[in-house]
Coordinates of N, CA and C in Angstrom, one line a residue:
Chain L
G1 N -18.3 12.5 25.8 CA -16.5 12.7 27.0 C -17.6 11.5 27.2
N2 N -17.0 11.9 29.2 CA -17.4 11.3 31.0 C -18.1 12.3 30.7
S3 N -19.1 11.4 32.0 CA -20.1 12.3 32.6 C -20.2 11.1 33.4
V4 N -20.7 11.3 34.5 CA -21.1 11.2 35.8 C -22.0 11.9 36.4
T5 N -23.5 10.5 36.7 CA -24.7 11.8 37.2 C -25.3 10.4 38.3
Q6 N -25.1 11.5 39.6 CA -25.6 11.0 40.9 C -27.1 11.4 41.5
M7 N -27.8 10.9 42.1 CA -28.9 10.3 42.8 C -28.7 12.5 43.3
E8 N -29.7 13.0 43.5 CA -29.7 14.6 43.2 C -30.4 14.4 44.9
G9 N -29.5 15.1 45.8 CA -30.8 15.5 47.6 C -31.0 16.8 47.2
P10 N -31.1 17.1 48.9 CA -30.3 16.1 50.2 C -31.7 15.5 50.2
V11 N -30.4 14.0 50.9 CA -31.2 12.8 50.7 C -31.4 12.9 52.7
T12 N -32.1 12.5 53.7 CA -31.9 13.0 55.2 C -32.6 11.7 55.7
L13 N -32.1 10.8 56.5 CA -32.0 10.0 57.8 C -31.8 9.7 58.4
S14 N -33.0 8.6 59.4 CA -33.2 8.5 60.9 C -31.7 7.8 60.9
E15 N -30.4 7.9 61.7 CA -29.8 6.9 62.8 C -30.4 5.2 62.5
E16 N -29.3 4.4 62.1 CA -29.2 3.3 61.8 C -30.7 2.9 60.8
A17 N -30.8 3.7 59.6 CA -31.6 3.5 58.2 C -31.0 2.9 57.5
F18 N -31.1 2.3 56.5 CA -30.6 2.1 55.4 C -29.9 3.0 54.2
L19 N -28.7 3.1 54.2 CA -28.7 4.5 52.9 C -28.3 4.1 51.5
T20 N -29.2 4.8 50.2 CA -28.9 4.4 48.9 C -28.3 5.3 48.9
I21 N -27.1 5.6 47.4 CA -27.0 6.7 47.0 C -26.3 6.5 45.3
N22 N -27.5 6.1 44.3 CA -27.3 5.9 43.3 C -26.1 6.8 42.2
C23 N -25.8 6.6 41.6 CA -24.7 6.8 40.7 C -24.6 5.2 39.2
T24 N -24.4 6.4 38.0 CA -24.2 6.5 36.8 C -22.9 6.9 36.1
Y25 N -22.6 6.3 35.3 CA -21.6 6.8 34.9 C -21.2 6.6 33.4
T26 N -21.1 7.4 32.2 CA -20.7 7.1 30.7 C -19.0 7.5 30.5
A27 N -18.7 6.3 30.2 CA -17.3 6.6 29.6 C -16.5 5.4 28.9
T28 N -15.6 6.6 28.5 CA -15.4 5.7 27.3 C -13.9 4.5 27.5
G29 N -13.8 3.4 27.0 CA -12.7 2.6 28.3 C -13.2 1.8 28.7
Y30 N -12.5 1.7 30.0 CA -12.9 0.8 30.9 C -12.2 1.6 32.2
P31 N -13.1 2.9 33.1 CA -12.6 3.7 34.1 C -12.8 3.0 35.3
S32 N -12.2 3.5 36.0 CA -12.4 2.9 37.4 C -12.9 4.1 38.0
L33 N -13.4 3.0 39.0 CA -14.2 4.5 39.8 C -14.2 4.8 41.4
F34 N -15.2 6.0 41.8 CA -14.8 6.1 43.6 C -15.9 6.5 44.0
W35 N -15.7 6.7 45.2 CA -17.1 7.7 45.7 C -15.6 8.2 46.7
Y36 N -16.0 9.5 47.0 CA -15.3 10.1 47.9 C -16.9 11.0 49.3
V37 N -15.4 11.4 50.1 CA -16.8 11.9 51.0 C -16.2 13.5 51.3
Q38 N -16.9 14.3 51.3 CA -16.7 16.2 52.5 C -17.6 16.1 53.0
Y39 N -16.9 16.1 54.6 CA -17.2 15.8 55.5 C -17.6 17.9 56.0
P40 N -17.9 17.9 56.6 CA -18.5 19.8 56.3 C -17.6 20.9 57.0
G41 N -16.7 21.4 56.1 CA -15.4 22.9 55.9 C -14.0 21.6 55.8
E42 N -14.5 20.6 54.4 CA -13.8 20.5 55.1 C -13.3 19.5 53.1
G43 N -11.8 19.3 53.1 CA -11.7 18.8 51.9 C -12.8 17.6 51.3
L44 N -11.7 16.5 50.2 CA -12.3 15.1 49.6 C -11.7 14.9 50.1
Q45 N -12.5 13.8 51.2 CA -11.1 11.7 51.5 C -11.7 10.5 50.3
L46 N -11.1 9.9 49.9 CA -11.5 8.5 49.3 C -12.5 7.8 50.1
L47 N -13.1 7.4 50.1 CA -13.9 6.1 50.1 C -13.9 5.6 49.6
L48 N -13.9 5.3 48.6 CA -13.3 3.4 48.6 C -13.2 3.7 47.3
K49 N -13.2 2.7 46.2 CA -12.8 2.7 45.3 C -12.6 1.0 44.6
A50 N -12.9 1.1 43.1 CA -13.0 0.0 42.5 C -12.7 0.3 40.8
T51 N -11.5 -0.7 40.7 CA -11.1 -0.7 38.8 C -10.9 -1.3 37.9
K52 N -12.2 -2.6 38.1 CA -12.8 -3.4 37.0 C -13.5 -3.8 37.1
A53 N -14.7 -4.2 36.8 CA -16.7 -4.7 36.5 C -16.0 -5.9 37.6
D54 N -17.2 -5.9 37.8 CA -17.8 -6.0 39.4 C -16.6 -6.4 41.0
D55 N -15.6 -5.7 40.6 CA -15.0 -5.1 41.9 C -15.7 -4.3 43.3
K56 N -15.7 -5.3 44.3 CA -16.5 -4.5 45.7 C -15.8 -3.2 46.2
G57 N -16.3 -2.2 46.0 CA -15.0 -1.1 47.2 C -16.0 -1.0 48.3
S58 N -15.1 -1.5 49.6 CA -15.1 -1.0 51.6 C -14.3 -0.8 51.6
N59 N -14.9 -0.2 52.7 CA -15.0 1.4 53.9 C -15.9 2.1 54.9
K60 N -15.5 1.4 55.7 CA -16.7 2.1 57.4 C -17.5 1.9 57.3
G61 N -17.7 0.5 56.7 CA -18.9 0.0 56.2 C -20.8 0.6 55.5
F62 N -19.6 1.7 54.4 CA -19.8 1.9 53.5 C -19.7 0.2 52.1
E63 N -20.6 0.1 50.7 CA -19.6 -0.3 49.8 C -20.5 0.3 48.9
A64 N -19.7 -0.4 47.4 CA -20.3 -0.3 46.1 C -19.6 -1.2 45.4
T65 N -19.7 -1.8 44.6 CA -19.9 -2.6 43.6 C -20.4 -1.6 41.8
Y66 N -19.2 -2.0 41.4 CA -18.9 -2.0 39.7 C -19.2 -3.0 39.1
R67 N -20.0 -2.1 37.8 CA -21.7 -3.0 37.9 C -21.8 -1.9 36.1
K68 N -21.0 -3.2 35.0 CA -20.5 -2.7 34.0 C -21.3 -2.3 33.1
E69 N -22.6 -3.8 33.2 CA -23.2 -3.8 32.5 C -24.6 -2.8 32.7
T70 N -24.6 -2.8 33.5 CA -25.9 -1.2 34.2 C -25.5 0.0 34.3
T71 N -23.6 0.2 34.2 CA -22.5 1.8 34.2 C -22.5 2.4 35.2
S72 N -23.0 0.9 36.5 CA -23.3 2.5 37.5 C -22.4 1.4 39.2
F73 N -22.7 2.2 40.0 CA -21.4 2.1 41.2 C -22.3 3.0 42.7
H74 N -23.5 2.1 42.6 CA -25.0 2.9 44.2 C -23.4 2.6 45.5
L75 N -23.5 3.6 45.7 CA -23.2 4.0 47.3 C -23.9 2.4 48.3
E76 N -23.6 2.4 49.3 CA -25.1 1.3 50.3 C -24.0 1.3 52.0
K77 N -25.3 1.6 52.2 CA -24.5 1.2 54.0 C -25.7 0.7 55.4
G78 N -26.0 0.0 55.3 CA -26.9 -0.6 55.9 C -27.6 0.3 57.4
S79 N -26.5 0.5 58.0 CA -26.4 1.0 58.9 C -25.7 3.0 58.8
V80 N -26.5 3.9 58.7 CA -26.2 5.0 59.4 C -25.8 5.8 60.8
Q81 N -24.8 6.5 60.7 CA -25.1 7.2 62.2 C -25.2 8.0 61.6
V82 N -25.1 9.8 62.6 CA -25.2 11.0 62.4 C -23.6 11.2 62.3
S83 N -22.3 10.8 62.5 CA -21.3 11.1 61.7 C -21.0 10.5 60.5
D84 N -22.5 10.6 59.7 CA -21.6 10.1 58.7 C -22.8 11.1 57.3
S85 N -23.1 11.9 58.4 CA -23.2 13.4 57.9 C -22.6 13.9 56.9
A86 N -22.6 13.8 55.9 CA -21.7 14.6 54.7 C -22.1 15.0 53.2
V87 N -21.0 15.1 52.6 CA -21.6 15.2 50.8 C -20.5 14.1 50.7
Y88 N -21.1 13.3 49.6 CA -21.5 12.6 48.6 C -20.9 12.5 47.5
F89 N -19.5 12.4 46.9 CA -18.9 12.6 45.6 C -18.7 10.9 44.7
C90 N -19.8 11.0 43.7 CA -19.4 9.6 43.4 C -17.6 10.5 42.2
A91 N -17.3 9.4 41.5 CA -16.3 10.2 40.3 C -15.8 8.8 39.8
L92 N -15.6 9.6 38.3 CA -14.8 8.3 38.0 C -13.4 9.3 37.2
N93 N -12.1 7.3 36.7 CA -10.7 8.3 36.5 C -10.7 7.2 34.9
S94 N -11.3 8.2 33.4 CA -11.0 6.9 32.9 C -10.0 6.4 32.4
G95 N -8.7 6.7 33.1 CA -6.5 6.6 32.5 C -6.3 7.0 31.9
G96 N -5.6 6.7 31.3 CA -5.1 8.2 30.3 C -3.3 9.1 30.8
S97 N -2.8 9.5 29.8 CA -1.4 9.9 31.2 C -2.0 11.6 32.2
N98 N -3.0 11.9 32.3 CA -3.5 13.0 32.6 C -4.2 12.3 34.4
Y99 N -5.0 11.4 34.1 CA -5.8 10.7 34.8 C -6.5 11.7 35.8
K100 N -7.3 12.7 34.7 CA -8.7 13.7 35.6 C -9.4 12.1 36.1
L101 N -10.2 13.3 37.3 CA -10.9 12.7 37.4 C -12.8 13.2 36.9
T102 N -13.3 12.6 36.1 CA -14.0 13.5 36.4 C -16.0 13.3 37.7
F103 N -16.5 14.0 37.8 CA -17.0 14.2 39.4 C -18.7 14.1 39.2
G104 N -19.4 13.8 39.6 CA -20.6 13.6 40.3 C -20.7 15.2 40.6
K105 N -22.4 15.8 41.4 CA -22.7 16.4 41.9 C -22.6 16.6 43.5
G106 N -22.5 15.3 43.0 CA -22.8 15.6 44.5 C -24.0 14.5 45.4
T107 N -24.1 14.4 46.7 CA -25.3 14.6 46.8 C -24.7 14.4 49.0
L108 N -25.5 15.4 49.0 CA -25.7 15.4 50.6 C -26.4 15.1 51.4
L109 N -25.8 14.3 52.4 CA -26.3 13.2 53.4 C -26.7 14.0 54.7
T110 N -27.8 13.6 56.0 CA -27.8 14.9 56.6 C -28.3 13.3 57.1
V111 N -28.0 12.3 58.3 CA -28.5 11.7 59.3 C -29.1 12.7 60.5
N112 N -29.9 12.0 61.6 CA -30.9 12.3 62.2 C -30.5 11.5 63.1
P113 N -30.3 11.7 64.8 CA -30.2 10.8 65.8 C -31.9 10.4 66.1
Chain A
N1 N 3.7 13.3 57.2 CA 3.5 14.2 56.7 C 2.2 14.7 56.9
A2 N 1.6 15.8 55.7 CA 1.2 17.4 56.4 C -0.1 17.0 55.1
G3 N 0.6 16.3 53.3 CA -0.8 15.4 52.7 C -0.2 16.9 52.3
V4 N -2.0 17.3 51.8 CA -1.2 18.7 50.9 C -1.9 19.6 51.4
T5 N -0.9 20.5 50.9 CA -1.8 22.3 52.0 C -2.2 23.1 51.0
Q6 N -2.1 24.0 51.6 CA -3.4 25.0 50.9 C -3.5 26.5 51.6
T7 N -3.4 27.7 51.0 CA -2.6 29.1 51.8 C -3.3 29.5 51.2
P8 N -4.2 30.9 51.6 CA -4.9 31.1 52.5 C -6.1 30.4 52.8
K9 N -6.5 30.1 53.5 CA -8.5 29.3 54.6 C -8.8 30.5 53.3
F10 N -9.0 31.3 53.7 CA -10.3 32.3 53.4 C -9.9 33.8 52.9
Q11 N -10.3 33.8 51.9 CA -10.0 35.7 51.2 C -11.3 36.2 50.6
V12 N -10.9 37.2 50.5 CA -12.4 38.2 50.6 C -11.3 39.6 49.5
L13 N -11.9 39.4 47.9 CA -10.6 39.9 47.0 C -12.2 41.5 46.6
K14 N -11.4 42.3 46.1 CA -12.6 42.7 45.2 C -12.9 42.8 44.2
T15 N -14.2 43.6 42.8 CA -13.2 42.9 40.6 C -12.4 43.5 41.4
G16 N -11.5 43.0 40.3 CA -10.3 43.6 38.9 C -8.6 43.3 40.4
Q17 N -9.5 43.2 41.2 CA -7.9 42.9 42.7 C -7.8 41.6 41.8
S18 N -6.0 41.5 42.1 CA -5.5 39.8 41.7 C -4.8 39.5 43.2
M19 N -5.2 38.0 43.2 CA -3.6 37.4 44.0 C -3.3 35.7 43.9
T20 N -2.9 34.9 44.2 CA -2.1 33.9 44.4 C -2.9 32.6 45.2
L21 N -3.4 31.2 44.7 CA -3.5 30.5 45.5 C -2.4 29.7 45.9
Q22 N -1.6 29.3 46.7 CA -0.9 28.8 47.4 C -1.6 27.1 47.7
C23 N -0.5 26.2 47.0 CA -0.5 24.8 47.6 C 0.4 24.1 47.2
A24 N 0.6 22.9 48.4 CA 1.7 22.0 48.3 C 1.7 20.9 48.6
Q25 N 2.1 20.0 48.4 CA 2.2 18.1 48.6 C 4.0 17.9 49.2
D26 N 4.1 16.5 50.2 CA 4.8 16.3 50.4 C 5.0 15.2 50.2
M27 N 4.3 14.6 49.5 CA 4.1 12.8 49.1 C 5.0 12.4 47.8
N28 N 5.5 13.3 47.2 CA 6.6 12.8 45.8 C 5.4 12.8 45.2
H29 N 4.3 14.1 44.7 CA 3.4 12.8 43.9 C 3.6 13.4 42.6
N30 N 3.4 13.2 41.3 CA 4.0 13.9 40.4 C 2.8 14.3 39.5
S31 N 1.2 14.5 39.5 CA 0.6 15.3 39.3 C 0.1 15.6 40.3
M32 N -1.1 17.0 39.8 CA -1.8 17.9 40.8 C -2.3 19.0 39.5
Y33 N -3.8 19.3 40.5 CA -4.9 19.4 40.1 C -5.6 21.2 40.0
W34 N -6.3 21.4 40.1 CA -7.3 22.8 40.5 C -8.0 22.4 40.3
Y35 N -9.2 22.8 41.7 CA -10.5 22.2 41.3 C -11.2 23.3 42.0
R36 N -12.5 23.9 41.6 CA -13.4 24.8 42.0 C -14.8 24.2 42.5
Q37 N -15.2 24.6 43.3 CA -16.7 23.9 43.5 C -17.3 24.8 44.4
D38 N -18.8 25.0 43.1 CA -20.4 26.0 43.4 C -21.2 24.8 43.6
P39 N -22.2 25.5 44.5 CA -23.4 24.6 45.0 C -23.7 24.2 43.5
G40 N -24.2 23.0 43.9 CA -24.8 22.0 42.9 C -24.4 21.5 41.6
M41 N -22.7 22.0 41.0 CA -22.1 21.9 40.6 C -21.2 21.0 40.7
G42 N -21.1 20.3 41.7 CA -20.2 19.5 41.9 C -18.8 20.2 41.6
L43 N -16.9 18.9 41.6 CA -16.4 19.9 41.2 C -15.9 19.8 40.4
R44 N -15.4 21.1 40.0 CA -14.8 20.9 37.7 C -13.1 21.0 38.0
L45 N -13.3 20.6 37.5 CA -11.1 20.8 37.1 C -11.1 22.2 36.1
I46 N -10.0 23.7 36.8 CA -9.8 24.4 36.2 C -8.8 23.7 36.1
Y47 N -7.1 23.6 36.1 CA -6.3 23.1 35.6 C -5.3 21.7 36.0
Y48 N -4.3 21.3 35.2 CA -3.3 20.0 36.1 C -2.6 20.1 35.2
S49 N -2.3 19.6 36.3 CA -0.5 19.4 34.7 C 0.4 18.3 36.4
A50 N 0.4 17.1 35.2 CA 0.2 15.5 34.8 C 1.4 15.5 35.6
S51 N 3.3 16.9 35.2 CA 3.8 16.4 35.5 C 4.6 17.3 36.0
E52 N 6.0 17.1 36.9 CA 6.1 18.6 36.9 C 7.3 18.9 35.3
G53 N 7.3 20.5 35.1 CA 7.0 21.4 33.6 C 6.2 21.0 32.7
T54 N 5.1 21.1 33.2 CA 3.4 20.4 32.6 C 2.5 21.1 33.5
T55 N 1.8 22.1 32.2 CA -0.1 22.7 32.5 C 0.0 22.1 31.5
D56 N -2.2 21.7 32.1 CA -2.8 21.9 31.0 C -4.3 22.1 31.4
K57 N -5.5 22.6 30.1 CA -6.5 23.4 31.1 C -7.2 21.4 30.9
G58 N -7.7 22.4 32.0 CA -9.7 21.8 32.8 C -10.7 22.4 32.1
E59 N -11.6 22.2 32.3 CA -13.0 22.0 31.7 C -13.5 24.0 32.3
V60 N -13.1 24.1 32.9 CA -12.7 26.3 33.6 C -12.1 26.4 33.4
P61 N -11.7 27.4 32.4 CA -9.3 27.8 32.5 C -10.2 28.9 32.6
N62 N -10.8 29.7 32.2 CA -10.7 30.8 32.0 C -10.5 31.6 32.9
G63 N -9.9 33.0 33.1 CA -9.4 34.1 33.9 C -8.9 33.6 35.1
Y64 N -8.0 31.9 35.1 CA -6.7 31.9 35.8 C -5.4 31.5 35.3
N65 N -4.7 31.3 35.6 CA -3.6 30.7 35.3 C -2.3 29.8 35.9
V66 N -1.7 29.1 35.7 CA -1.3 28.1 37.0 C 0.3 28.2 36.4
S67 N 1.0 28.0 37.9 CA 2.8 27.4 37.6 C 2.8 26.2 38.1
R68 N 3.3 25.9 37.7 CA 3.8 24.4 38.7 C 5.7 24.6 38.6
L69 N 5.5 25.6 40.4 CA 6.8 25.5 40.4 C 8.1 24.6 40.1
N70 N 7.7 23.7 41.3 CA 8.4 22.8 41.1 C 7.3 21.2 41.2
K71 N 8.1 19.9 42.0 CA 7.8 18.9 42.3 C 6.6 19.7 43.1
R72 N 6.6 19.8 43.7 CA 5.9 19.7 45.5 C 5.0 21.1 45.6
E73 N 4.9 21.3 44.3 CA 3.7 23.6 44.5 C 3.0 23.5 43.3
F74 N 1.9 24.2 42.7 CA 1.8 23.9 42.2 C 0.7 25.2 42.7
S75 N 1.0 26.4 41.8 CA 0.2 28.0 42.6 C -1.6 28.1 41.0
L76 N -2.7 28.8 41.9 CA -3.3 29.4 40.8 C -4.0 30.9 41.1
R77 N -3.1 31.3 40.2 CA -3.2 32.7 39.9 C -4.4 33.2 39.5
L78 N -5.2 34.3 39.5 CA -6.9 35.3 38.9 C -6.1 36.5 39.2
E79 N -6.1 37.0 37.4 CA -5.0 38.6 38.1 C -5.8 38.9 38.1
S80 N -7.3 39.3 37.7 CA -8.7 39.7 37.9 C -9.5 39.7 38.0
A81 N -9.3 39.8 39.6 CA -10.9 38.8 40.0 C -12.0 39.3 39.6
A82 N -12.8 38.3 39.3 CA -14.5 38.5 39.6 C -16.0 37.9 40.2
P83 N -17.0 38.8 40.4 CA -17.5 38.0 40.9 C -18.2 36.2 41.1
S84 N -18.2 36.2 40.0 CA -17.8 34.2 39.3 C -17.4 33.8 39.7
Q85 N -16.2 34.2 39.5 CA -15.0 33.3 40.5 C -14.8 33.0 42.3
T86 N -16.4 33.6 42.8 CA -16.7 33.7 44.1 C -16.8 31.6 43.7
S87 N -16.5 31.3 44.8 CA -16.1 29.9 44.7 C -15.0 28.9 46.6
V88 N -15.4 27.8 46.4 CA -14.2 27.0 47.3 C -13.2 26.9 46.6
Y89 N -11.8 27.2 45.9 CA -10.6 26.3 45.8 C -10.2 25.0 46.2
F90 N -10.1 23.9 45.3 CA -9.6 22.1 46.3 C -8.2 22.1 44.8
C91 N -6.9 21.9 45.7 CA -5.9 21.3 45.1 C -5.6 19.8 45.4
A92 N -5.1 19.0 44.8 CA -5.3 17.8 44.9 C -4.0 17.7 44.0
S93 N -3.6 16.2 44.1 CA -2.6 15.3 43.9 C -2.4 13.8 43.8
R94 N -2.2 13.1 43.4 CA -2.0 12.6 42.6 C -0.6 11.1 42.3
G95 N -0.1 10.1 43.0 CA 1.4 10.0 42.3 C 1.4 9.3 40.6
F96 N 2.3 9.2 40.8 CA 2.1 8.3 39.2 C 2.3 6.2 39.2
P97 N 0.8 5.9 39.3 CA 0.1 4.8 38.7 C 1.2 4.0 38.5
L98 N 1.5 2.7 38.8 CA 2.2 1.2 38.8 C 0.8 1.0 37.4
A99 N 2.4 -0.4 37.3 CA 1.0 -0.8 36.2 C 0.0 -2.1 36.9
G100 N -1.4 -1.8 36.2 CA -2.2 -2.7 37.8 C -3.0 -1.8 38.1
R101 N -2.2 -0.8 38.8 CA -2.6 0.1 40.1 C -3.1 1.5 39.3
T102 N -4.1 1.5 41.0 CA -4.6 3.6 40.8 C -5.0 3.7 41.6
Y103 N -4.1 5.0 41.3 CA -4.5 6.2 42.7 C -5.0 7.0 42.2
E104 N -5.3 7.2 44.0 CA -6.6 7.9 43.7 C -6.0 9.4 43.8
Q105 N -6.9 10.3 44.3 CA -6.0 12.0 44.5 C -6.9 12.1 45.7
Y106 N -6.0 13.0 46.3 CA -5.2 13.1 47.6 C -5.9 14.8 47.8
F107 N -7.1 15.7 48.5 CA -7.0 16.7 48.2 C -6.9 18.1 49.5
G108 N -6.8 18.7 49.7 CA -6.5 19.9 50.1 C -7.3 20.2 50.5
P109 N -7.3 20.8 52.0 CA -8.1 21.6 53.2 C -9.6 22.9 51.7
G110 N -8.9 23.3 51.3 CA -9.9 24.2 50.9 C -9.4 25.4 51.1
T111 N -9.5 26.9 49.8 CA -9.9 28.1 50.3 C -10.6 28.3 49.3
R112 N -11.9 29.3 50.4 CA -13.0 29.8 50.1 C -13.0 31.4 50.1
L113 N -13.0 31.6 48.5 CA -12.9 32.9 48.0 C -13.8 32.9 47.8
T114 N -14.0 34.6 48.1 CA -15.6 35.2 47.8 C -15.1 37.5 46.7
V115 N -15.3 37.9 45.9 CA -14.9 38.6 45.2 C -16.1 39.0 45.0
T116 N -16.0 40.3 45.6 CA -17.1 41.3 45.3 C -17.1 42.3 44.7

């Protein structure tokens, strides 16, 4: 079956530090890959996505590249801000008529001023 | 557009009580989903409705029932609440993807349920 493994948190960084959150996946076929972000007390919002190998998704300074050879979709940001403090979820959608998402367990990021 | 709305935002139940969580979307989406979020577990799919008139079990359906009332609304019912159902519940919806496109799921703000 499908599965997503992302690095365990929590991750604590100082403002302007470099961020990497690792995500690897197992899936049949050619999944689409997503990063969602959940700010405190809110629902999940799509941060970025990639639909095929070597695609790079980007948004708000965050980037992730779909690497089929390593089955990875690591999230990166060059300079984090306090406002980036949130829980980040990696997810995949292996298609089909139901379009279910499989989520990783989430990584809590705290950015200190 | 309100997107995906959920009611109530908070609820406390006693063991054995029943309740229905409501979800509605105004984006004309075909598919709707119910998830629960527990610490260290990520989001787990309870039930989903690929289109109006259909519902299917997800990863953790036991103790829940759903109704796709119409295209807009998808409710989740707990018939006899148990402490193990204490969680945050999220509803999500998704449009019908066109060829070559991938549509993401849009999430509601969640319902925090405590069962004592």
